[in-house]
Amino acid sequence: MTASALDALHRYTLLESPTGDPRALGALAEVLEADAVRAGFTVTRETHPTGDHLLWNRPATASAGEPVLLLSHYDTVWPAGTLATMPWTVEGDVIRGPGVYDTKAGLAALLAAVTGMAGPHPEIRMIVVADEEIGSPTAGDLVRSEASRAAAVLGLEPPHPGGDLKTGRRGSTRARIAVTGVEAHAALDPDAGANAIDELIDQLLRVRAGIAGRPVLLNTGTIAGGGRTNVVAGEAHADLGLRFADPADEEAVLGLLRGLRPVRAKARVAAELLSHRPTWQPGGSALLDRIRAVATGIGQSLDGRPADGAADTNTTGALGVPTVDGLAPRGGGAHARTEWVSKSGVGERIALLAALLPALVEV
């Protein structure tokens, strides 16, 4: 790992960037954009109240062709102030700090690789998303638009443990079931009301019954409603996390959510998708073969396999665009206080990306 890449990662980590904090994200965005310009990119933004998405472009120096699209993000799951109890440290090969692995080291490695890249290369386009950690609710259209004209997509998310790449991902959906009931006195006139909490429980049981026997992961992550024990609850909602391995199961379950109807005549039920990343079934074998060949040529050994976690590469892979993810440096502890990234792993990814991008002139 070069001293400049280590310095960049240090600077990025000290600029905490929790999802949904536009001021904190903006401070890091300015630093990232300045480094991107030094690496030869032109920079623009797609603005959003909760955080801007960054768009970088480096023109082709080879024959014209479809661009290679890189995907990353600069938001983290860590709230502002985390550095006070989870500080930046470097001990041997281990670098720690909030967001170092997911995925600020990926940004540092990419910019170091492009800065030193020489010779012909395709057009390189990059999206650095501001709300990836909550499912990219404002970035989906941008990712789809850029992917529609890309020859290949490289994801700069963390790899599998040990460094192997990701060639497919479970579909991931965050959904909310919201119930509106009718408030009434719980003892004097309960039949005049409709209990939103009771209705929500029945709807959750319907959803569980609907996924029984399917390889679908369902997590009821939050639930809220009501107010007082002597008042029939007038409102309630639950937020669900769903993971799919197969598009047919995904469509069936999302259809079930769309079709929910109230059990109680006076209640109203609505299901809303808070974020949606489609199932990316395993693929991209030709692109993976190209990456493995490049890695072998510089003395590295790499393989690839599907992953359970979701990212913006779900969208591009599901569209059928050749996609491989996991090109950020190896490490571990994503979303945990043990988060770390390998110092030597950053150097490995700088070398791989510097060799790989020119090799994609003709994907």
mmCIF file of C-alpha atoms in Angstrom:
data_model
loop_
_atom_site.group_PDB
_atom_site.id
_atom_site.type_symbol
_atom_site.label_atom_id
_atom_site.label_comp_id
_atom_site.label_asym_id
_atom_site.label_seq_id
_atom_site.Cartn_x
_atom_site.Cartn_y
_atom_site.Cartn_z
ATOM 1 C CA MET A 1 0.000 0.000 0.000
ATOM 2 C CA THR A 2 1.408 3.358 -0.994
ATOM 3 C CA ALA A 3 1.795 6.132 1.552
ATOM 4 C CA SER A 4 -0.538 8.330 -0.500
ATOM 5 C CA ALA A 5 -3.294 5.693 -0.480
ATOM 6 C CA LEU A 6 -2.920 5.235 3.274
ATOM 7 C CA ASP A 7 -3.111 8.996 3.721
ATOM 8 C CA ALA A 8 -6.240 9.147 1.552
ATOM 9 C CA LEU A 9 -7.943 6.377 3.518
ATOM 10 C CA HIS A 10 -7.026 8.170 6.747
ATOM 11 C CA ARG A 11 -8.543 11.429 5.512
ATOM 12 C CA TYR A 12 -11.726 9.698 4.329
ATOM 13 C CA THR A 13 -12.157 7.835 7.625
ATOM 14 C CA LEU A 14 -11.779 10.970 9.741
ATOM 15 C CA LEU A 15 -14.621 12.526 7.745
ATOM 16 C CA GLU A 16 -17.485 10.517 9.205
ATOM 17 C CA SER A 17 -20.294 10.096 6.666
ATOM 18 C CA PRO A 18 -23.450 8.495 8.051
ATOM 19 C CA THR A 19 -26.300 7.882 5.633
ATOM 20 C CA GLY A 20 -28.815 10.711 5.623
ATOM 21 C CA ASP A 21 -26.486 13.400 7.012
ATOM 22 C CA PRO A 22 -26.069 15.766 4.035
ATOM 23 C CA ARG A 23 -23.621 18.070 5.813
ATOM 24 C CA ALA A 24 -21.239 15.248 6.765
ATOM 25 C CA LEU A 25 -21.587 13.596 3.361
ATOM 26 C CA GLY A 26 -20.946 16.914 1.661
ATOM 27 C CA ALA A 27 -17.689 17.440 3.528
ATOM 28 C CA LEU A 28 -16.388 14.039 2.414
ATOM 29 C CA ALA A 29 -17.728 14.534 -1.107
ATOM 30 C CA GLU A 30 -15.575 17.649 -1.569
ATOM 31 C CA VAL A 31 -12.441 15.745 -0.555
ATOM 32 C CA LEU A 32 -13.296 12.772 -2.764
ATOM 33 C CA GLU A 33 -13.988 15.004 -5.741
ATOM 34 C CA ALA A 34 -10.686 16.828 -5.349
ATOM 35 C CA ASP A 35 -8.852 13.481 -5.293
ATOM 36 C CA ALA A 36 -10.882 12.268 -8.278
ATOM 37 C CA VAL A 37 -9.905 15.332 -10.314
ATOM 38 C CA ARG A 38 -6.231 14.683 -9.483
ATOM 39 C CA ALA A 39 -6.769 11.117 -10.731
ATOM 40 C CA GLY A 40 -7.951 12.398 -14.102
ATOM 41 C CA PHE A 41 -11.732 12.312 -13.638
ATOM 42 C CA THR A 42 -14.206 15.037 -14.422
ATOM 43 C CA VAL A 43 -16.781 15.283 -11.641
ATOM 44 C CA THR A 44 -20.461 16.146 -11.450
ATOM 45 C CA ARG A 45 -23.236 15.456 -8.950
ATOM 46 C CA GLU A 46 -26.842 14.381 -8.828
ATOM 47 C CA THR A 47 -28.172 16.402 -5.913
ATOM 48 C CA HIS A 48 -30.527 15.083 -3.247
ATOM 49 C CA PRO A 49 -31.643 16.595 0.070
ATOM 50 C CA THR A 50 -30.267 13.619 2.006
ATOM 51 C CA GLY A 51 -26.908 13.474 0.208
ATOM 52 C CA ASP A 52 -25.568 13.944 -3.326
ATOM 53 C CA HIS A 53 -24.560 11.086 -5.596
ATOM 54 C CA LEU A 54 -21.154 11.641 -7.192
ATOM 55 C CA LEU A 55 -20.580 10.975 -10.909
ATOM 56 C CA TRP A 56 -17.043 10.728 -12.216
ATOM 57 C CA ASN A 57 -15.864 10.221 -15.764
ATOM 58 C CA ARG A 58 -12.441 9.562 -17.299
ATOM 59 C CA PRO A 59 -12.509 9.590 -21.121
ATOM 60 C CA ALA A 60 -11.242 6.657 -23.107
ATOM 61 C CA THR A 61 -7.675 6.698 -24.396
ATOM 62 C CA ALA A 62 -8.352 3.757 -26.696
ATOM 63 C CA SER A 63 -10.767 3.197 -29.554
ATOM 64 C CA ALA A 64 -14.303 4.310 -28.805
ATOM 65 C CA GLY A 65 -16.539 1.734 -27.181
ATOM 66 C CA GLU A 66 -19.003 1.287 -24.362
ATOM 67 C CA PRO A 67 -17.738 2.478 -20.990
ATOM 68 C CA VAL A 68 -16.880 0.420 -17.947
ATOM 69 C CA LEU A 69 -19.067 1.441 -15.014
ATOM 70 C CA LEU A 70 -17.698 1.378 -11.468
ATOM 71 C CA LEU A 71 -20.064 1.399 -8.480
ATOM 72 C CA SER A 72 -19.225 2.427 -4.920
ATOM 73 C CA HIS A 73 -20.647 4.476 -2.056
ATOM 74 C CA TYR A 74 -19.392 6.931 0.523
ATOM 75 C CA ASP A 75 -22.051 6.643 3.210
ATOM 76 C CA THR A 76 -21.509 4.380 6.212
ATOM 77 C CA VAL A 77 -23.711 2.790 8.875
ATOM 78 C CA TRP A 78 -21.804 4.600 11.644
ATOM 79 C CA PRO A 79 -23.350 7.666 13.346
ATOM 80 C CA ALA A 80 -21.345 10.845 13.748
ATOM 81 C CA GLY A 81 -19.116 10.648 16.800
ATOM 82 C CA THR A 82 -18.233 6.956 16.373
ATOM 83 C CA LEU A 83 -14.546 7.857 15.989
ATOM 84 C CA ALA A 84 -14.440 8.772 19.684
ATOM 85 C CA THR A 85 -14.881 5.128 20.672
ATOM 86 C CA MET A 86 -13.764 3.421 17.448
ATOM 87 C CA PRO A 87 -10.700 5.438 16.393
ATOM 88 C CA TRP A 88 -8.497 5.157 13.339
ATOM 89 C CA THR A 89 -5.595 2.832 14.125
ATOM 90 C CA VAL A 90 -2.914 1.034 12.142
ATOM 91 C CA GLU A 91 -1.325 -1.990 13.801
ATOM 92 C CA GLY A 92 0.778 -4.145 11.519
ATOM 93 C CA ASP A 93 -1.411 -5.136 8.581
ATOM 94 C CA VAL A 94 -4.683 -4.151 10.280
ATOM 95 C CA ILE A 95 -6.331 -0.771 9.729
ATOM 96 C CA ARG A 96 -9.375 -0.011 11.869
ATOM 97 C CA GLY A 97 -11.977 2.714 11.905
ATOM 98 C CA PRO A 98 -15.624 3.299 10.975
ATOM 99 C CA GLY A 99 -16.132 2.620 7.279
ATOM 100 C CA VAL A 100 -12.561 1.561 6.444
ATOM 101 C CA TYR A 101 -13.740 -1.797 5.071
ATOM 102 C CA ASP A 102 -17.207 -0.813 3.862
ATOM 103 C CA THR A 103 -16.055 0.801 1.754
ATOM 104 C CA LYS A 104 -13.681 3.756 2.026
ATOM 105 C CA ALA A 105 -10.681 1.538 1.321
ATOM 106 C CA GLY A 106 -12.283 0.682 -2.009
ATOM 107 C CA LEU A 107 -12.425 4.361 -2.919
ATOM 108 C CA ALA A 108 -8.820 4.929 -1.851
ATOM 109 C CA ALA A 109 -7.624 1.908 -3.844
ATOM 110 C CA LEU A 110 -9.503 2.887 -6.991
ATOM 111 C CA LEU A 111 -8.256 6.471 -6.996
ATOM 112 C CA ALA A 112 -4.659 5.332 -6.383
ATOM 113 C CA ALA A 113 -4.946 2.812 -9.219
ATOM 114 C CA VAL A 114 -6.347 5.296 -11.716
ATOM 115 C CA THR A 115 -3.834 7.989 -10.765
ATOM 116 C CA GLY A 116 -0.952 5.733 -11.743
ATOM 117 C CA MET A 117 -2.634 4.110 -14.760
ATOM 118 C CA ALA A 118 -0.866 4.489 -18.087
ATOM 119 C CA GLY A 119 -1.627 3.352 -21.612
ATOM 120 C CA PRO A 120 -4.921 2.754 -23.443
ATOM 121 C CA HIS A 121 -8.056 2.249 -21.357
ATOM 122 C CA PRO A 122 -11.806 2.391 -21.976
ATOM 123 C CA GLU A 123 -14.044 5.192 -20.837
ATOM 124 C CA ILE A 124 -14.376 4.833 -17.074
ATOM 125 C CA ARG A 125 -17.564 6.044 -15.452
ATOM 126 C CA MET A 126 -18.135 5.856 -11.723
ATOM 127 C CA ILE A 127 -21.113 6.409 -9.417
ATOM 128 C CA VAL A 128 -20.393 6.993 -5.729
ATOM 129 C CA VAL A 129 -23.758 6.594 -4.023
ATOM 130 C CA ALA A 130 -24.801 8.547 -0.915
ATOM 131 C CA ASP A 131 -27.472 6.191 0.482
ATOM 132 C CA GLU A 132 -26.297 2.688 -0.390
ATOM 133 C CA GLU A 133 -26.468 1.514 3.218
ATOM 134 C CA ILE A 134 -30.265 1.917 3.267
ATOM 135 C CA GLY A 135 -30.843 0.325 -0.139
ATOM 136 C CA SER A 136 -30.041 3.268 -2.463
ATOM 137 C CA PRO A 137 -33.647 4.535 -2.553
ATOM 138 C CA THR A 138 -32.644 7.692 -4.461
ATOM 139 C CA ALA A 139 -29.896 6.154 -6.621
ATOM 140 C CA GLY A 140 -31.689 3.298 -8.366
ATOM 141 C CA ASP A 141 -32.692 5.224 -11.483
ATOM 142 C CA LEU A 142 -29.200 6.669 -11.838
ATOM 143 C CA VAL A 143 -27.604 3.222 -11.603
ATOM 144 C CA ARG A 144 -30.040 1.792 -14.160
ATOM 145 C CA SER A 145 -29.450 4.669 -16.564
ATOM 146 C CA GLU A 146 -25.657 4.400 -16.436
ATOM 147 C CA ALA A 147 -25.721 0.594 -16.632
ATOM 148 C CA SER A 148 -27.856 0.657 -19.771
ATOM 149 C CA ARG A 149 -24.881 1.847 -21.814
ATOM 150 C CA ALA A 150 -22.051 0.066 -19.999
ATOM 151 C CA ALA A 151 -20.045 -2.826 -21.382
ATOM 152 C CA ALA A 152 -19.362 -4.139 -17.881
ATOM 153 C CA VAL A 153 -19.864 -3.177 -14.246
ATOM 154 C CA LEU A 154 -17.285 -3.484 -11.485
ATOM 155 C CA GLY A 155 -18.484 -3.159 -7.888
ATOM 156 C CA LEU A 156 -16.151 -1.712 -5.283
ATOM 157 C CA GLU A 157 -17.916 -3.302 -2.335
ATOM 158 C CA PRO A 158 -15.975 -5.502 0.112
ATOM 159 C CA PRO A 159 -15.117 -8.993 -1.164
ATOM 160 C CA HIS A 160 -15.749 -12.368 0.403
ATOM 161 C CA PRO A 161 -13.489 -13.193 3.376
ATOM 162 C CA GLY A 162 -10.019 -13.697 1.969
ATOM 163 C CA GLY A 163 -10.616 -11.515 -1.082
ATOM 164 C CA ASP A 164 -12.670 -13.576 -3.546
ATOM 165 C CA LEU A 165 -15.103 -11.678 -5.764
ATOM 166 C CA LYS A 166 -18.911 -11.690 -5.864
ATOM 167 C CA THR A 167 -20.774 -13.003 -8.919
ATOM 168 C CA GLY A 168 -24.394 -12.863 -7.747
ATOM 169 C CA ARG A 169 -26.447 -11.491 -4.875
ATOM 170 C CA ARG A 170 -29.724 -12.209 -3.118
ATOM 171 C CA GLY A 171 -32.514 -9.815 -3.898
ATOM 172 C CA SER A 172 -33.124 -7.390 -1.035
ATOM 173 C CA THR A 173 -36.312 -5.481 -0.276
ATOM 174 C CA ARG A 174 -37.272 -3.249 2.636
ATOM 175 C CA ALA A 175 -41.040 -3.063 2.919
ATOM 176 C CA ARG A 176 -43.453 -1.362 5.309
ATOM 177 C CA ILE A 177 -46.914 -2.660 6.164
ATOM 178 C CA ALA A 178 -48.944 0.253 7.528
ATOM 179 C CA VAL A 179 -52.373 -0.136 9.125
ATOM 180 C CA THR A 180 -54.900 2.574 9.897
ATOM 181 C CA GLY A 181 -57.549 1.543 12.391
ATOM 182 C CA VAL A 182 -60.289 3.385 14.250
ATOM 183 C CA GLU A 183 -59.717 4.640 17.786
ATOM 184 C CA ALA A 184 -62.330 4.018 20.441
ATOM 185 C CA HIS A 185 -62.568 3.502 24.188
ATOM 186 C CA ALA A 186 -61.154 0.050 24.828
ATOM 187 C CA ALA A 187 -63.675 -0.762 27.566
ATOM 188 C CA LEU A 188 -66.793 1.346 26.971
ATOM 189 C CA ASP A 189 -67.130 0.985 23.189
ATOM 190 C CA PRO A 190 -64.478 -1.359 21.740
ATOM 191 C CA ASP A 191 -66.692 -2.542 18.880
ATOM 192 C CA ALA A 192 -66.803 1.017 17.528
ATOM 193 C CA GLY A 193 -63.095 0.814 16.839
ATOM 194 C CA ALA A 194 -60.733 -1.252 14.726
ATOM 195 C CA ASN A 195 -57.463 -2.173 16.399
ATOM 196 C CA ALA A 196 -54.576 -1.404 14.063
ATOM 197 C CA ILE A 197 -52.128 -3.514 16.079
ATOM 198 C CA ASP A 198 -54.359 -6.591 15.950
ATOM 199 C CA GLU A 199 -54.808 -6.039 12.218
ATOM 200 C CA LEU A 200 -51.062 -5.703 11.722
ATOM 201 C CA ILE A 201 -50.426 -8.967 13.574
ATOM 202 C CA ASP A 202 -52.876 -10.762 11.300
ATOM 203 C CA GLN A 203 -51.209 -9.269 8.216
ATOM 204 C CA LEU A 204 -47.752 -10.342 9.423
ATOM 205 C CA LEU A 205 -49.066 -13.877 9.920
ATOM 206 C CA ARG A 206 -50.419 -13.792 6.357
ATOM 207 C CA VAL A 207 -47.002 -12.799 5.044
ATOM 208 C CA ARG A 208 -45.270 -15.546 7.026
ATOM 209 C CA ALA A 209 -47.735 -18.119 5.722
ATOM 210 C CA GLY A 210 -47.175 -16.844 2.188
ATOM 211 C CA ILE A 211 -43.432 -17.442 2.292
ATOM 212 C CA ALA A 212 -43.618 -20.817 4.043
ATOM 213 C CA GLY A 213 -41.708 -23.389 2.025
ATOM 214 C CA ARG A 214 -39.886 -20.782 -0.056
ATOM 215 C CA PRO A 215 -36.139 -20.058 0.334
ATOM 216 C CA VAL A 216 -36.910 -16.509 1.423
ATOM 217 C CA LEU A 217 -35.391 -14.755 4.423
ATOM 218 C CA LEU A 218 -37.829 -12.553 6.339
ATOM 219 C CA ASN A 219 -36.885 -10.298 9.226
ATOM 220 C CA THR A 220 -39.442 -8.117 10.989
ATOM 221 C CA GLY A 221 -37.011 -5.374 11.879
ATOM 222 C CA THR A 222 -39.183 -2.743 13.540
ATOM 223 C CA ILE A 223 -42.768 -2.539 14.735
ATOM 224 C CA ALA A 224 -44.675 0.380 16.254
ATOM 225 C CA GLY A 225 -48.202 1.488 16.926
ATOM 226 C CA GLY A 226 -50.895 2.495 19.346
ATOM 227 C CA GLY A 227 -50.553 4.786 22.306
ATOM 228 C CA ARG A 228 -52.547 3.829 25.405
ATOM 229 C CA THR A 229 -53.894 0.566 26.761
ATOM 230 C CA ASN A 230 -57.359 2.052 27.232
ATOM 231 C CA VAL A 231 -57.586 3.222 23.610
ATOM 232 C CA VAL A 232 -58.151 0.944 20.633
ATOM 233 C CA ALA A 233 -55.003 1.454 18.548
ATOM 234 C CA GLY A 234 -55.563 3.720 15.569
ATOM 235 C CA GLU A 235 -52.243 3.200 13.776
ATOM 236 C CA ALA A 236 -49.512 0.583 13.508
ATOM 237 C CA HIS A 237 -46.740 -0.357 11.129
ATOM 238 C CA ALA A 238 -43.956 -2.879 10.693
ATOM 239 C CA ASP A 239 -40.821 -2.690 8.565
ATOM 240 C CA LEU A 240 -39.716 -5.947 6.963
ATOM 241 C CA GLY A 241 -36.397 -7.036 5.499
ATOM 242 C CA LEU A 242 -36.745 -9.633 2.746
ATOM 243 C CA ARG A 243 -34.015 -11.568 0.915
ATOM 244 C CA PHE A 244 -34.575 -13.646 -2.203
ATOM 245 C CA ALA A 245 -32.456 -16.225 -3.992
ATOM 246 C CA ASP A 246 -34.796 -16.638 -6.966
ATOM 247 C CA PRO A 247 -36.668 -14.015 -9.030
ATOM 248 C CA ALA A 248 -39.828 -16.165 -9.097
ATOM 249 C CA ASP A 249 -39.990 -16.206 -5.297
ATOM 250 C CA GLU A 250 -39.284 -12.493 -5.253
ATOM 251 C CA GLU A 251 -42.178 -11.712 -7.581
ATOM 252 C CA ALA A 252 -44.533 -14.023 -5.683
ATOM 253 C CA VAL A 253 -43.805 -12.429 -2.302
ATOM 254 C CA LEU A 254 -43.906 -8.867 -3.616
ATOM 255 C CA GLY A 255 -47.226 -9.747 -5.249
ATOM 256 C CA LEU A 256 -48.463 -11.011 -1.892
ATOM 257 C CA LEU A 257 -47.544 -7.686 -0.287
ATOM 258 C CA ARG A 258 -49.268 -5.735 -3.030
ATOM 259 C CA GLY A 259 -52.395 -7.833 -2.564
ATOM 260 C CA LEU A 260 -52.819 -7.498 1.200
ATOM 261 C CA ARG A 261 -56.390 -6.665 2.195
ATOM 262 C CA PRO A 262 -57.759 -5.869 5.677
ATOM 263 C CA VAL A 263 -59.295 -8.528 7.862
ATOM 264 C CA ARG A 264 -61.336 -5.937 9.768
ATOM 265 C CA ALA A 265 -63.949 -3.979 7.846
ATOM 266 C CA LYS A 266 -63.015 -0.643 9.403
ATOM 267 C CA ALA A 267 -59.254 -1.031 8.969
ATOM 268 C CA ARG A 268 -57.073 0.035 6.049
ATOM 269 C CA VAL A 269 -53.859 -1.720 5.016
ATOM 270 C CA ALA A 270 -51.101 -0.449 2.727
ATOM 271 C CA ALA A 271 -47.788 -2.019 1.766
ATOM 272 C CA GLU A 272 -44.933 0.198 0.567
ATOM 273 C CA LEU A 273 -41.505 -0.712 -0.754
ATOM 274 C CA LEU A 274 -38.951 1.439 1.064
ATOM 275 C CA SER A 275 -36.120 0.111 -1.118
ATOM 276 C CA HIS A 276 -35.798 -2.675 -3.631
ATOM 277 C CA ARG A 277 -32.811 -4.421 -5.133
ATOM 278 C CA PRO A 278 -33.700 -7.238 -7.514
ATOM 279 C CA THR A 279 -32.228 -10.707 -7.355
ATOM 280 C CA TRP A 280 -28.929 -10.962 -9.242
ATOM 281 C CA GLN A 281 -28.592 -14.597 -10.161
ATOM 282 C CA PRO A 282 -25.051 -15.966 -10.508
ATOM 283 C CA GLY A 283 -23.451 -14.865 -13.767
ATOM 284 C CA GLY A 284 -20.681 -12.739 -15.200
ATOM 285 C CA SER A 285 -18.456 -15.766 -15.811
ATOM 286 C CA ALA A 286 -16.698 -14.281 -18.852
ATOM 287 C CA LEU A 287 -15.942 -11.081 -16.952
ATOM 288 C CA LEU A 288 -14.756 -13.084 -13.944
ATOM 289 C CA ASP A 289 -12.487 -15.110 -16.236
ATOM 290 C CA ARG A 290 -10.989 -11.872 -17.568
ATOM 291 C CA ILE A 291 -10.366 -10.589 -14.041
ATOM 292 C CA ARG A 292 -8.822 -13.883 -12.950
ATOM 293 C CA ALA A 293 -6.499 -13.843 -15.949
ATOM 294 C CA VAL A 294 -5.376 -10.295 -15.140
ATOM 295 C CA ALA A 295 -4.850 -11.258 -11.504
ATOM 296 C CA THR A 296 -2.784 -14.287 -12.502
ATOM 297 C CA GLY A 297 -0.666 -12.069 -14.720
ATOM 298 C CA ILE A 298 0.362 -9.928 -11.750
ATOM 299 C CA GLY A 299 0.897 -12.852 -9.390
ATOM 300 C CA GLN A 300 -2.463 -12.832 -7.619
ATOM 301 C CA SER A 301 -4.982 -15.650 -7.248
ATOM 302 C CA LEU A 302 -8.703 -14.857 -7.313
ATOM 303 C CA ASP A 303 -11.993 -16.670 -7.610
ATOM 304 C CA GLY A 304 -15.635 -15.656 -7.384
ATOM 305 C CA ARG A 305 -18.963 -16.899 -6.050
ATOM 306 C CA PRO A 306 -22.417 -15.495 -5.141
ATOM 307 C CA ALA A 307 -23.024 -13.509 -1.949
ATOM 308 C CA ASP A 308 -25.970 -13.169 0.413
ATOM 309 C CA GLY A 309 -25.674 -9.411 0.966
ATOM 310 C CA ALA A 310 -27.164 -6.854 -1.416
ATOM 311 C CA ALA A 311 -25.660 -3.818 -3.151
ATOM 312 C CA ASP A 312 -26.143 -1.657 -6.231
ATOM 313 C CA THR A 313 -24.680 -4.454 -8.348
ATOM 314 C CA ASN A 314 -27.969 -6.302 -7.760
ATOM 315 C CA THR A 315 -29.516 -3.793 -10.130
ATOM 316 C CA THR A 316 -26.928 -4.090 -12.887
ATOM 317 C CA GLY A 317 -26.616 -7.868 -12.618
ATOM 318 C CA ALA A 318 -30.392 -8.287 -12.785
ATOM 319 C CA LEU A 319 -30.413 -6.151 -15.948
ATOM 320 C CA GLY A 320 -28.075 -8.671 -17.585
ATOM 321 C CA VAL A 321 -25.067 -6.348 -17.755
ATOM 322 C CA PRO A 322 -21.837 -8.324 -17.112
ATOM 323 C CA THR A 323 -21.143 -7.567 -13.450
ATOM 324 C CA VAL A 324 -18.595 -8.584 -10.825
ATOM 325 C CA ASP A 325 -18.459 -7.111 -7.325
ATOM 326 C CA GLY A 326 -16.141 -7.311 -4.330
ATOM 327 C CA LEU A 327 -13.188 -5.414 -5.792
ATOM 328 C CA ALA A 328 -12.571 -3.424 -2.615
ATOM 329 C CA PRO A 329 -9.700 -4.648 -0.404
ATOM 330 C CA ARG A 330 -10.038 -7.655 1.872
ATOM 331 C CA GLY A 331 -10.783 -7.262 5.556
ATOM 332 C CA GLY A 332 -13.735 -7.998 7.804
ATOM 333 C CA GLY A 333 -16.239 -6.826 10.379
ATOM 334 C CA ALA A 334 -18.565 -4.905 8.075
ATOM 335 C CA HIS A 335 -21.179 -3.025 10.154
ATOM 336 C CA ALA A 336 -19.485 -4.235 13.356
ATOM 337 C CA ARG A 337 -17.216 -2.489 15.819
ATOM 338 C CA THR A 338 -14.503 -4.960 14.809
ATOM 339 C CA GLU A 339 -14.399 -3.487 11.282
ATOM 340 C CA TRP A 340 -10.935 -3.660 9.731
ATOM 341 C CA VAL A 341 -9.192 -3.683 6.378
ATOM 342 C CA SER A 342 -5.898 -5.233 5.364
ATOM 343 C CA LYS A 343 -3.128 -2.756 4.613
ATOM 344 C CA SER A 344 -1.459 -5.199 2.218
ATOM 345 C CA GLY A 345 -4.879 -5.976 0.761
ATOM 346 C CA VAL A 346 -5.260 -2.340 -0.244
ATOM 347 C CA GLY A 347 -1.981 -2.590 -2.132
ATOM 348 C CA GLU A 348 -3.169 -5.780 -3.838
ATOM 349 C CA ARG A 349 -6.349 -4.120 -5.058
ATOM 350 C CA ILE A 350 -4.481 -1.039 -6.290
ATOM 351 C CA ALA A 351 -2.290 -3.319 -8.402
ATOM 352 C CA LEU A 352 -5.264 -5.354 -9.645
ATOM 353 C CA LEU A 353 -7.376 -2.343 -10.625
ATOM 354 C CA ALA A 354 -4.424 -0.625 -12.324
ATOM 355 C CA ALA A 355 -3.901 -3.740 -14.455
ATOM 356 C CA LEU A 356 -7.575 -4.588 -14.952
ATOM 357 C CA LEU A 357 -9.027 -1.347 -16.274
ATOM 358 C CA PRO A 358 -6.711 -1.150 -19.308
ATOM 359 C CA ALA A 359 -7.448 -4.831 -19.995
ATOM 360 C CA LEU A 360 -11.151 -4.009 -20.428
ATOM 361 C CA VAL A 361 -10.648 -1.975 -23.597
ATOM 362 C CA GLU A 362 -12.571 -4.731 -25.385
ATOM 363 C CA VAL A 363 -14.812 -6.531 -22.907
#
